[in-house]
């Protein structure tokens, strides 16, 4: 018979699951039956259920849910802290990569040691997968795959360093480190994940136009992970996207330091797609693309205490690529500082798409020398020539901008470029004060937008 304390812990976990079960049984069954829904190949995976191709962003997740009028609280994320305490209180097995032959000298290939250690940890009844401190472990492309037998903690205290030989990514050109199909996972430890991305940036068509445009790996990917905590990590110099949350449920991400040079191409800091119930807080992102990019199928996201810059700001989208249907809803950014970024808070959608971006709040944001502080672009075009004019568009509605202050690096501080056929609806500006860098006046450009202004708003849209 199990000791009473284990029976107690098991009972508490069951109760927490019942309280925090924000996803349906149907979705849970779907997770366990996904083998037939996507196929791995040399370049990534293709999801037959959604049409999502990992080789191309944005994703093509075709789903829609009812839109609530108020932003919900983030729910279902309390169990991770309990699981961490449980791991500390019980005799969770520590599985160190060094015990399986990892040298940690920054030169030897430690991939096999990581694979063996993961297999042991994942099959254990409670374990800590340990990457020891004061070591640098060279690791090639690897997938930490579940399901695992029990809740699992990944303690990264040292540095995990990516191989800079691009031939090492032949089998999967889109990922370096990947956690897949796992429940109840905590990843932290204060260590470093170093994508060693310089060789990829040098060969990017965005840096050297004579070179072909090819895929590059995302440094750290969480795919189909439920009940996830990621905290106290430094992710740096990613080959492309730095950290991506894809089709995850109930996520807490905090105390992240995500860095890459401002001119590194496509190095989005935190990328979120088809993910539900996520909180990102107390993090610093300095990178060469969007600090945070929120894409198709994501809902119930809350971002607080974020520092961004350099980078391209906080972006919802792009949405509706290739005439696809896209939905993002219930997003709150409350408390952010942006400095020297290409954009501030942006919503961008392609012509020809459908769906909606709705119930979004940008609140309590300070901007310094930001080129486009507030921007909605329903005519987004990322090709060399002009994009074809189309009648359909992703509907943008119920967006609130409140207490946003600071300086614009351009004379247009607010730019609402909305669709003629599907105007932006229920857009609210409240207590906005944006000026030029030396206090000079800036302007607002507002096309095809249903707008309400309250409090002190400067600059104001014409005719408002």
Short mmCIF file of C-alpha atoms in Angstrom, two decimals:
data_model
loop_
_atom_site.label_atom_id
_atom_site.label_comp_id
_atom_site.label_asym_id
_atom_site.label_seq_id
_atom_site.Cartn_x
_atom_site.Cartn_y
_atom_site.Cartn_z
CA UNK A 1 0.00 0.00 0.00
CA UNK A 2 1.31 3.47 -0.88
CA UNK A 3 2.45 5.69 2.03
CA UNK A 4 -0.20 8.19 3.21
CA UNK A 5 1.78 11.23 1.98
CA UNK A 6 1.76 9.91 -1.59
CA UNK A 7 -1.96 9.25 -1.41
CA UNK A 8 -2.41 12.83 -0.19
CA UNK A 9 -0.30 14.24 -3.04
CA UNK A 10 -2.20 12.20 -5.58
CA UNK A 11 -5.51 13.46 -4.19
CA UNK A 12 -4.36 17.09 -4.36
CA UNK A 13 -3.23 16.68 -7.96
CA UNK A 14 -6.59 15.21 -8.93
CA UNK A 15 -8.41 18.12 -7.27
CA UNK A 16 -6.19 20.69 -9.00
CA UNK A 17 -6.83 19.07 -12.34
CA UNK A 18 -10.58 19.21 -11.79
CA UNK A 19 -10.39 22.88 -10.86
CA UNK A 20 -8.04 23.91 -13.64
CA UNK A 21 -9.34 21.78 -16.50
CA UNK A 22 -9.85 24.56 -19.00
CA UNK A 23 -9.59 22.26 -21.94
CA UNK A 24 -12.16 19.64 -22.89
CA UNK A 25 -11.94 15.88 -22.66
CA UNK A 26 -12.38 15.80 -26.41
CA UNK A 27 -9.22 17.89 -26.86
CA UNK A 28 -7.37 15.71 -24.38
CA UNK A 29 -8.28 12.58 -26.29
CA UNK A 30 -7.19 14.33 -29.46
CA UNK A 31 -3.71 14.87 -28.01
CA UNK A 32 -3.28 11.16 -27.48
CA UNK A 33 -4.53 10.28 -30.95
CA UNK A 34 -2.39 12.69 -32.92
CA UNK A 35 -0.07 10.13 -34.45
CA UNK A 36 -2.22 9.99 -37.56
CA UNK A 37 -2.67 13.76 -37.79
CA UNK A 38 0.81 14.88 -38.67
CA UNK A 39 3.75 13.39 -40.47
CA UNK A 40 7.38 14.20 -39.78
CA UNK A 41 9.61 14.68 -42.78
CA UNK A 42 13.04 16.09 -43.45
CA UNK A 43 11.85 19.68 -43.26
CA UNK A 44 9.31 19.59 -40.43
CA UNK A 45 5.78 18.27 -40.00
CA UNK A 46 2.43 18.69 -41.66
CA UNK A 47 -0.76 18.59 -39.60
CA UNK A 48 -3.55 16.98 -41.62
CA UNK A 49 -6.15 18.14 -39.13
CA UNK A 50 -5.43 21.84 -39.48
CA UNK A 51 -3.39 22.12 -42.64
CA UNK A 52 -0.54 23.51 -40.53
CA UNK A 53 2.88 23.18 -42.12
CA UNK A 54 5.75 23.81 -39.73
CA UNK A 55 7.93 24.92 -42.61
CA UNK A 56 5.90 28.08 -43.19
CA UNK A 57 4.75 30.79 -40.83
CA UNK A 58 2.08 31.85 -40.10
CA UNK A 59 0.29 28.64 -39.31
CA UNK A 60 -2.93 27.60 -41.00
CA UNK A 61 -5.03 26.62 -37.99
CA UNK A 62 -8.66 26.84 -39.06
CA UNK A 63 -10.78 27.14 -35.95
CA UNK A 64 -13.05 29.63 -34.27
CA UNK A 65 -14.48 29.97 -30.80
CA UNK A 66 -17.07 32.24 -29.27
CA UNK A 67 -15.69 35.65 -28.48
CA UNK A 68 -16.24 36.99 -24.97
CA UNK A 69 -16.62 40.71 -24.39
CA UNK A 70 -14.12 40.82 -21.53
CA UNK A 71 -10.61 39.48 -21.32
CA UNK A 72 -10.65 36.38 -19.09
CA UNK A 73 -8.23 35.65 -16.32
CA UNK A 74 -5.56 33.11 -17.08
CA UNK A 75 -6.82 29.86 -15.59
CA UNK A 76 -5.58 26.35 -15.11
CA UNK A 77 -1.95 27.22 -14.40
CA UNK A 78 -1.63 26.72 -10.66
CA UNK A 79 -0.68 23.07 -10.76
CA UNK A 80 2.91 23.64 -11.92
CA UNK A 81 3.98 25.36 -8.72
CA UNK A 82 2.49 22.51 -6.76
CA UNK A 83 4.31 19.98 -8.91
CA UNK A 84 7.58 21.81 -8.30
CA UNK A 85 7.00 21.66 -4.55
CA UNK A 86 6.06 18.02 -4.83
CA UNK A 87 9.32 17.29 -6.65
CA UNK A 88 11.24 19.02 -3.87
CA UNK A 89 9.33 17.29 -1.07
CA UNK A 90 9.65 13.77 -2.47
CA UNK A 91 12.59 11.77 -3.63
CA UNK A 92 12.39 12.69 -7.31
CA UNK A 93 15.15 10.97 -9.22
CA UNK A 94 17.87 13.27 -10.58
CA UNK A 95 19.00 12.22 -14.03
CA UNK A 96 22.15 14.10 -15.03
CA UNK A 97 23.33 14.14 -18.63
CA UNK A 98 26.86 13.71 -17.32
CA UNK A 99 25.90 10.31 -15.91
CA UNK A 100 25.21 9.23 -19.49
CA UNK A 101 28.50 10.40 -20.95
CA UNK A 102 28.03 14.10 -21.66
CA UNK A 103 31.40 15.86 -21.47
CA UNK A 104 30.31 19.48 -21.46
CA UNK A 105 33.50 20.79 -23.02
CA UNK A 106 31.74 22.74 -25.78
CA UNK A 107 33.41 20.61 -28.47
CA UNK A 108 32.35 16.98 -28.00
CA UNK A 109 28.97 15.90 -29.36
CA UNK A 110 26.77 15.33 -26.31
CA UNK A 111 23.55 14.59 -28.23
CA UNK A 112 23.47 10.85 -27.50
CA UNK A 113 24.01 11.45 -23.79
CA UNK A 114 21.05 13.87 -23.75
CA UNK A 115 18.88 11.32 -25.57
CA UNK A 116 19.73 8.54 -23.11
CA UNK A 117 19.21 10.77 -20.08
CA UNK A 118 15.86 11.94 -21.41
CA UNK A 119 14.69 8.37 -22.02
CA UNK A 120 15.50 7.53 -18.40
CA UNK A 121 13.91 10.68 -16.94
CA UNK A 122 10.77 10.44 -19.05
CA UNK A 123 10.19 6.82 -18.03
CA UNK A 124 10.72 7.50 -14.33
CA UNK A 125 8.06 8.06 -11.69
CA UNK A 126 9.05 11.67 -11.10
CA UNK A 127 12.46 12.95 -12.19
CA UNK A 128 14.69 15.98 -12.61
CA UNK A 129 16.52 16.03 -15.94
CA UNK A 130 19.70 17.90 -15.06
CA UNK A 131 22.09 19.87 -17.27
CA UNK A 132 24.83 20.73 -14.74
CA UNK A 133 26.23 24.24 -14.28
CA UNK A 134 29.66 25.51 -15.33
CA UNK A 135 29.61 23.29 -18.42
CA UNK A 136 28.86 23.90 -22.09
CA UNK A 137 27.15 21.00 -23.85
CA UNK A 138 27.29 20.79 -27.65
CA UNK A 139 24.01 19.28 -28.84
CA UNK A 140 22.69 18.66 -32.34
CA UNK A 141 19.00 18.57 -33.27
CA UNK A 142 17.03 16.66 -30.64
CA UNK A 143 13.38 16.05 -29.73
CA UNK A 144 12.47 15.43 -26.09
CA UNK A 145 9.33 13.45 -26.74
CA UNK A 146 6.57 12.25 -24.46
CA UNK A 147 4.26 11.19 -23.12
CA UNK A 148 6.25 10.73 -19.92
CA UNK A 149 5.34 8.54 -16.99
CA UNK A 150 5.02 11.39 -14.48
CA UNK A 151 5.50 15.12 -13.99
CA UNK A 152 8.99 16.14 -15.02
CA UNK A 153 11.39 18.99 -14.26
CA UNK A 154 14.15 20.01 -16.68
CA UNK A 155 16.87 21.84 -14.77
CA UNK A 156 19.19 23.68 -17.17
CA UNK A 157 21.95 25.14 -15.04
CA UNK A 158 24.73 25.07 -17.61
CA UNK A 159 24.80 26.02 -21.30
CA UNK A 160 23.34 24.03 -24.19
CA UNK A 161 25.16 25.04 -27.36
CA UNK A 162 23.90 24.36 -30.89
CA UNK A 163 26.12 22.91 -33.57
CA UNK A 164 27.06 25.52 -36.17
CA UNK A 165 27.35 22.89 -38.91
CA UNK A 166 24.23 23.35 -41.00
CA UNK A 167 24.59 19.82 -42.36
CA UNK A 168 23.63 18.56 -38.89
CA UNK A 169 20.06 19.75 -39.52
CA UNK A 170 19.33 17.73 -42.67
CA UNK A 171 16.61 15.64 -41.03
CA UNK A 172 14.78 18.59 -39.47
CA UNK A 173 15.56 22.05 -40.77
CA UNK A 174 12.96 23.79 -38.64
CA UNK A 175 13.92 22.78 -35.09
CA UNK A 176 16.91 22.47 -32.81
CA UNK A 177 15.62 21.68 -29.28
CA UNK A 178 12.03 20.47 -29.19
CA UNK A 179 9.74 19.30 -26.36
CA UNK A 180 6.77 17.43 -27.77
CA UNK A 181 3.59 15.75 -26.49
CA UNK A 182 4.22 16.14 -22.75
CA UNK A 183 2.00 16.94 -19.77
CA UNK A 184 3.14 18.58 -16.55
CA UNK A 185 6.55 19.94 -17.50
CA UNK A 186 8.72 22.51 -15.74
CA UNK A 187 11.77 23.90 -17.56
CA UNK A 188 14.12 26.30 -15.78
CA UNK A 189 17.38 26.46 -13.90
CA UNK A 190 19.03 29.77 -14.77
CA UNK A 191 21.13 28.36 -17.59
CA UNK A 192 21.66 29.32 -21.22
CA UNK A 193 20.32 27.98 -24.50
CA UNK A 194 22.68 29.26 -27.21
CA UNK A 195 21.54 28.80 -30.80
CA UNK A 196 24.98 29.72 -32.18
CA UNK A 197 23.11 31.40 -35.02
CA UNK A 198 25.74 33.52 -36.73
CA UNK A 199 26.34 31.03 -39.55
CA UNK A 200 22.61 31.00 -40.30
CA UNK A 201 22.31 34.78 -40.31
CA UNK A 202 25.27 35.14 -42.70
CA UNK A 203 23.56 32.78 -45.15
CA UNK A 204 20.12 34.37 -44.91
CA UNK A 205 18.66 35.93 -48.05
CA UNK A 206 17.67 38.89 -45.88
CA UNK A 207 21.34 39.57 -45.21
CA UNK A 208 22.79 38.48 -48.55
CA UNK A 209 20.28 38.81 -51.39
CA UNK A 210 22.43 36.64 -53.64
CA UNK A 211 21.69 33.61 -51.46
CA UNK A 212 18.47 31.55 -51.71
CA UNK A 213 15.86 31.88 -48.98
CA UNK A 214 15.99 28.68 -46.93
CA UNK A 215 14.66 27.39 -43.63
CA UNK A 216 16.48 27.85 -40.36
CA UNK A 217 15.83 26.14 -37.02
CA UNK A 218 13.84 27.53 -34.12
CA UNK A 219 16.11 27.27 -31.08
CA UNK A 220 13.55 26.05 -28.53
CA UNK A 221 10.11 24.69 -29.42
CA UNK A 222 7.31 23.50 -27.17
CA UNK A 223 4.81 21.53 -29.26
CA UNK A 224 1.64 20.06 -27.77
CA UNK A 225 2.74 20.54 -24.17
CA UNK A 226 0.05 20.91 -21.51
CA UNK A 227 0.56 22.30 -18.02
CA UNK A 228 3.89 23.95 -18.81
CA UNK A 229 6.12 26.27 -16.81
CA UNK A 230 9.19 27.86 -18.42
CA UNK A 231 11.15 30.22 -16.21
CA UNK A 232 14.55 31.65 -15.38
CA UNK A 233 16.30 30.90 -18.66
CA UNK A 234 18.43 32.78 -21.12
CA UNK A 235 17.80 32.01 -24.77
CA UNK A 236 20.27 33.67 -27.10
CA UNK A 237 21.50 33.85 -30.68
CA UNK A 238 18.83 31.60 -32.15
CA UNK A 239 19.28 30.37 -35.67
CA UNK A 240 15.85 31.89 -36.41
CA UNK A 241 12.90 32.06 -33.97
CA UNK A 242 14.21 31.94 -30.42
CA UNK A 243 11.43 30.20 -28.48
CA UNK A 244 8.12 28.99 -29.88
CA UNK A 245 4.98 27.76 -28.13
CA UNK A 246 2.91 25.76 -30.60
CA UNK A 247 -0.41 24.19 -29.73
CA UNK A 248 0.25 24.33 -26.00
CA UNK A 249 -2.34 24.65 -23.23
CA UNK A 250 -1.91 26.25 -19.79
CA UNK A 251 1.51 27.89 -19.95
CA UNK A 252 3.39 30.11 -17.51
CA UNK A 253 6.55 31.70 -18.92
CA UNK A 254 8.47 34.11 -16.72
CA UNK A 255 11.90 35.59 -16.06
CA UNK A 256 13.15 34.92 -19.56
CA UNK A 257 16.06 36.81 -21.10
CA UNK A 258 15.88 36.43 -24.87
CA UNK A 259 18.66 38.11 -26.84
CA UNK A 260 20.09 38.33 -30.36
CA UNK A 261 21.66 41.18 -32.35
CA UNK A 262 19.22 43.74 -33.67
CA UNK A 263 20.19 42.92 -37.25
CA UNK A 264 19.78 39.14 -36.95
CA UNK A 265 17.07 38.07 -39.42
CA UNK A 266 13.76 36.48 -38.36
CA UNK A 267 14.84 35.98 -34.76
CA UNK A 268 11.42 36.50 -33.17
CA UNK A 269 11.84 36.41 -29.40
CA UNK A 270 8.72 34.59 -28.20
CA UNK A 271 6.48 33.10 -30.89
CA UNK A 272 2.99 31.92 -29.92
CA UNK A 273 0.72 29.97 -32.25
CA UNK A 274 -2.44 27.94 -31.61
CA UNK A 275 -1.78 28.19 -27.87
CA UNK A 276 -4.42 28.72 -25.18
CA UNK A 277 -4.22 30.05 -21.61
CA UNK A 278 -0.73 31.47 -21.49
CA UNK A 279 0.91 34.05 -19.25
CA UNK A 280 4.24 35.67 -20.15
CA UNK A 281 5.73 37.92 -17.48
CA UNK A 282 8.85 39.62 -16.14
CA UNK A 283 10.90 39.04 -19.27
CA UNK A 284 13.42 40.99 -21.35
CA UNK A 285 13.56 40.49 -25.10
CA UNK A 286 16.21 42.03 -27.35
CA UNK A 287 16.19 40.63 -30.84
CA UNK A 288 16.12 41.16 -34.60
CA UNK A 289 12.41 40.63 -35.25
CA UNK A 290 9.18 40.71 -33.22
CA UNK A 291 9.81 40.62 -29.49
CA UNK A 292 6.53 38.72 -29.21
CA UNK A 293 4.62 37.38 -32.20
CA UNK A 294 1.11 36.03 -31.66
CA UNK A 295 -0.32 34.02 -34.51
CA UNK A 296 -3.23 32.00 -35.72
CA UNK A 297 -5.31 29.95 -33.30
CA UNK A 298 -4.04 31.61 -30.11
CA UNK A 299 -6.40 32.80 -27.39
CA UNK A 300 -6.47 33.78 -23.71
CA UNK A 301 -2.98 35.25 -23.53
CA UNK A 302 -1.75 37.66 -20.89
CA UNK A 303 1.56 39.53 -21.11
CA UNK A 304 2.86 41.61 -18.20
CA UNK A 305 6.09 43.36 -17.23
CA UNK A 306 7.78 43.00 -20.61
CA UNK A 307 10.87 44.90 -21.76
CA UNK A 308 11.38 44.95 -25.53
CA UNK A 309 14.09 46.43 -27.73
CA UNK A 310 15.78 46.25 -30.07
CA UNK A 311 13.26 44.38 -32.17
CA UNK A 312 10.05 44.84 -34.10
CA UNK A 313 7.76 45.23 -31.10
CA UNK A 314 4.71 43.23 -30.02
CA UNK A 315 2.79 41.84 -32.99
CA UNK A 316 -0.48 40.03 -33.44
CA UNK A 317 -0.12 38.41 -36.84
CA UNK A 318 0.47 38.28 -39.59
CA UNK A 319 -2.94 36.67 -40.11
CA UNK A 320 -4.78 35.49 -43.22
CA UNK A 321 -1.78 34.59 -45.35
CA UNK A 322 -2.66 32.85 -48.62
CA UNK A 323 -6.40 33.61 -48.24
CA UNK A 324 -6.52 31.47 -45.09
CA UNK A 325 -8.87 31.76 -42.12
CA UNK A 326 -7.29 32.97 -38.90
CA UNK A 327 -8.47 33.65 -35.36
CA UNK A 328 -6.76 35.32 -32.41
CA UNK A 329 -8.78 36.42 -29.38
CA UNK A 330 -8.63 37.50 -25.75
CA UNK A 331 -5.12 38.96 -25.63
CA UNK A 332 -3.97 41.35 -22.91
CA UNK A 333 -0.69 43.25 -22.80
CA UNK A 334 -0.61 45.09 -19.46
CA UNK A 335 2.71 46.65 -18.56
CA UNK A 336 5.48 46.92 -21.15
CA UNK A 337 8.47 49.08 -22.02
CA UNK A 338 9.54 49.36 -25.65
CA UNK A 339 12.68 51.17 -26.72
CA UNK A 340 14.10 51.72 -30.20
CA UNK A 341 11.79 49.20 -31.83
CA UNK A 342 10.47 49.21 -35.40
CA UNK A 343 6.90 48.97 -34.11
CA UNK A 344 5.16 49.31 -30.80
CA UNK A 345 1.92 47.35 -30.56
CA UNK A 346 0.86 46.05 -33.97
CA UNK A 347 -1.94 44.03 -35.53
CA UNK A 348 -1.18 42.94 -39.09
CA UNK A 349 -3.37 40.98 -41.50
CA UNK A 350 -3.24 40.11 -45.18
CA UNK A 351 -5.89 41.01 -47.70
CA UNK A 352 -7.87 38.00 -48.86
CA UNK A 353 -7.91 36.32 -45.47
CA UNK A 354 -10.90 35.74 -43.21
CA UNK A 355 -11.60 35.23 -39.52
CA UNK A 356 -10.97 37.74 -36.74
CA UNK A 357 -8.58 39.35 -34.28
CA UNK A 358 -10.77 40.37 -31.36
CA UNK A 359 -10.95 41.27 -27.67
CA UNK A 360 -7.47 42.72 -27.40
CA UNK A 361 -6.11 45.15 -24.80
CA UNK A 362 -2.84 47.08 -24.88
CA UNK A 363 -2.51 48.87 -21.54
CA UNK A 364 0.11 50.69 -19.45
CA UNK A 365 2.84 50.82 -22.07
CA UNK A 366 5.83 53.15 -22.19
CA UNK A 367 7.52 53.81 -25.53
CA UNK A 368 10.84 55.45 -26.29
CA UNK A 369 11.95 56.21 -29.84
CA UNK A 370 9.52 53.73 -31.39
CA UNK A 371 8.92 54.06 -35.14
CA UNK A 372 5.24 53.02 -35.24
CA UNK A 373 3.94 53.11 -31.68
CA UNK A 374 0.32 52.10 -32.43
CA UNK A 375 -0.48 50.39 -35.72
CA UNK A 376 -3.18 48.26 -37.32
CA UNK A 377 -2.36 47.14 -40.84
CA UNK A 378 -5.11 45.19 -42.60
CA UNK A 379 -3.26 45.57 -45.90
CA UNK A 380 -0.03 43.91 -44.85
CA UNK A 381 2.18 42.89 -47.78
CA UNK A 382 5.60 41.29 -47.45
CA UNK A 383 6.46 40.73 -51.09
CA UNK A 384 8.71 42.78 -53.33
CA UNK A 385 5.93 43.99 -55.65
CA UNK A 386 2.51 45.36 -54.69
CA UNK A 387 -0.02 42.88 -53.34
CA UNK A 388 -3.22 42.28 -55.29
CA UNK A 389 -6.25 44.17 -53.98
CA UNK A 390 -8.82 41.77 -52.53
CA UNK A 391 -12.27 42.20 -50.97
CA UNK A 392 -12.07 39.84 -48.01
CA UNK A 393 -10.08 40.52 -44.83
CA UNK A 394 -9.52 39.31 -41.30
CA UNK A 395 -11.93 41.31 -39.12
CA UNK A 396 -10.23 43.41 -36.42
CA UNK A 397 -12.61 44.35 -33.60
CA UNK A 398 -12.85 45.19 -29.91
CA UNK A 399 -9.33 46.55 -29.43
CA UNK A 400 -8.50 48.87 -26.52
CA UNK A 401 -5.38 51.06 -26.23
CA UNK A 402 -5.13 52.55 -22.75
CA UNK A 403 -2.46 54.59 -20.97
CA UNK A 404 0.14 54.43 -23.71
CA UNK A 405 2.78 57.15 -23.48
CA UNK A 406 6.19 58.05 -24.83
CA UNK A 407 7.99 59.13 -27.98
CA UNK A 408 7.66 58.25 -31.63
CA UNK A 409 10.64 58.11 -33.99
CA UNK A 410 8.36 59.03 -36.92
CA UNK A 411 5.77 61.75 -37.43
CA UNK A 412 2.92 59.17 -37.57
CA UNK A 413 2.47 57.82 -34.06
CA UNK A 414 -0.93 56.19 -34.64
CA UNK A 415 -1.67 54.44 -37.92
CA UNK A 416 -4.96 52.60 -38.49
CA UNK A 417 -4.84 51.32 -42.07
CA UNK A 418 -8.01 49.24 -42.07
CA UNK A 419 -9.90 47.44 -44.81
CA UNK A 420 -12.46 49.34 -46.86
CA UNK A 421 -14.75 46.30 -47.04
CA UNK A 422 -14.17 45.14 -43.45
CA UNK A 423 -13.39 48.26 -41.38
CA UNK A 424 -11.85 47.97 -37.93
CA UNK A 425 -14.69 47.91 -35.38
CA UNK A 426 -14.94 49.11 -31.78
CA UNK A 427 -11.43 50.51 -31.50
CA UNK A 428 -10.87 52.51 -28.31
CA UNK A 429 -8.11 55.03 -27.55
CA UNK A 430 -8.01 56.07 -23.88
CA UNK A 431 -5.38 58.26 -22.21
CA UNK A 432 -2.83 58.28 -25.02
CA UNK A 433 0.08 60.72 -25.03
CA UNK A 434 2.66 60.32 -27.78
CA UNK A 435 5.06 63.01 -29.00
CA UNK A 436 8.17 63.30 -31.12
CA UNK A 437 11.54 62.64 -29.57
CA UNK A 438 11.99 66.31 -28.69
CA UNK A 439 8.39 66.90 -27.72
CA UNK A 440 7.23 67.95 -31.18
CA UNK A 441 3.75 67.09 -32.36
CA UNK A 442 3.05 63.86 -34.18
CA UNK A 443 -0.05 62.78 -36.07
CA UNK A 444 -2.58 60.00 -36.38
CA UNK A 445 -3.64 58.46 -39.70
CA UNK A 446 -6.98 56.69 -39.46
CA UNK A 447 -8.57 54.90 -42.43
CA UNK A 448 -11.78 52.87 -42.29
CA UNK A 449 -11.94 52.62 -38.51
CA UNK A 450 -14.87 52.77 -36.05
CA UNK A 451 -13.15 54.68 -33.27
CA UNK A 452 -13.94 55.90 -29.77
CA UNK A 453 -11.64 58.25 -27.85
CA UNK A 454 -11.80 59.03 -24.15
CA UNK A 455 -9.66 60.87 -21.66
CA UNK A 456 -6.65 62.74 -23.01
CA UNK A 457 -5.73 61.43 -26.46
CA UNK A 458 -2.79 62.91 -28.37
CA UNK A 459 -2.47 62.74 -31.28
CA UNK A 460 -6.13 62.50 -32.19
CA UNK A 461 -7.54 60.94 -35.32
CA UNK A 462 -8.95 63.54 -37.72
CA UNK A 463 -12.71 64.13 -37.28
CA UNK A 464 -12.65 62.61 -33.76
#
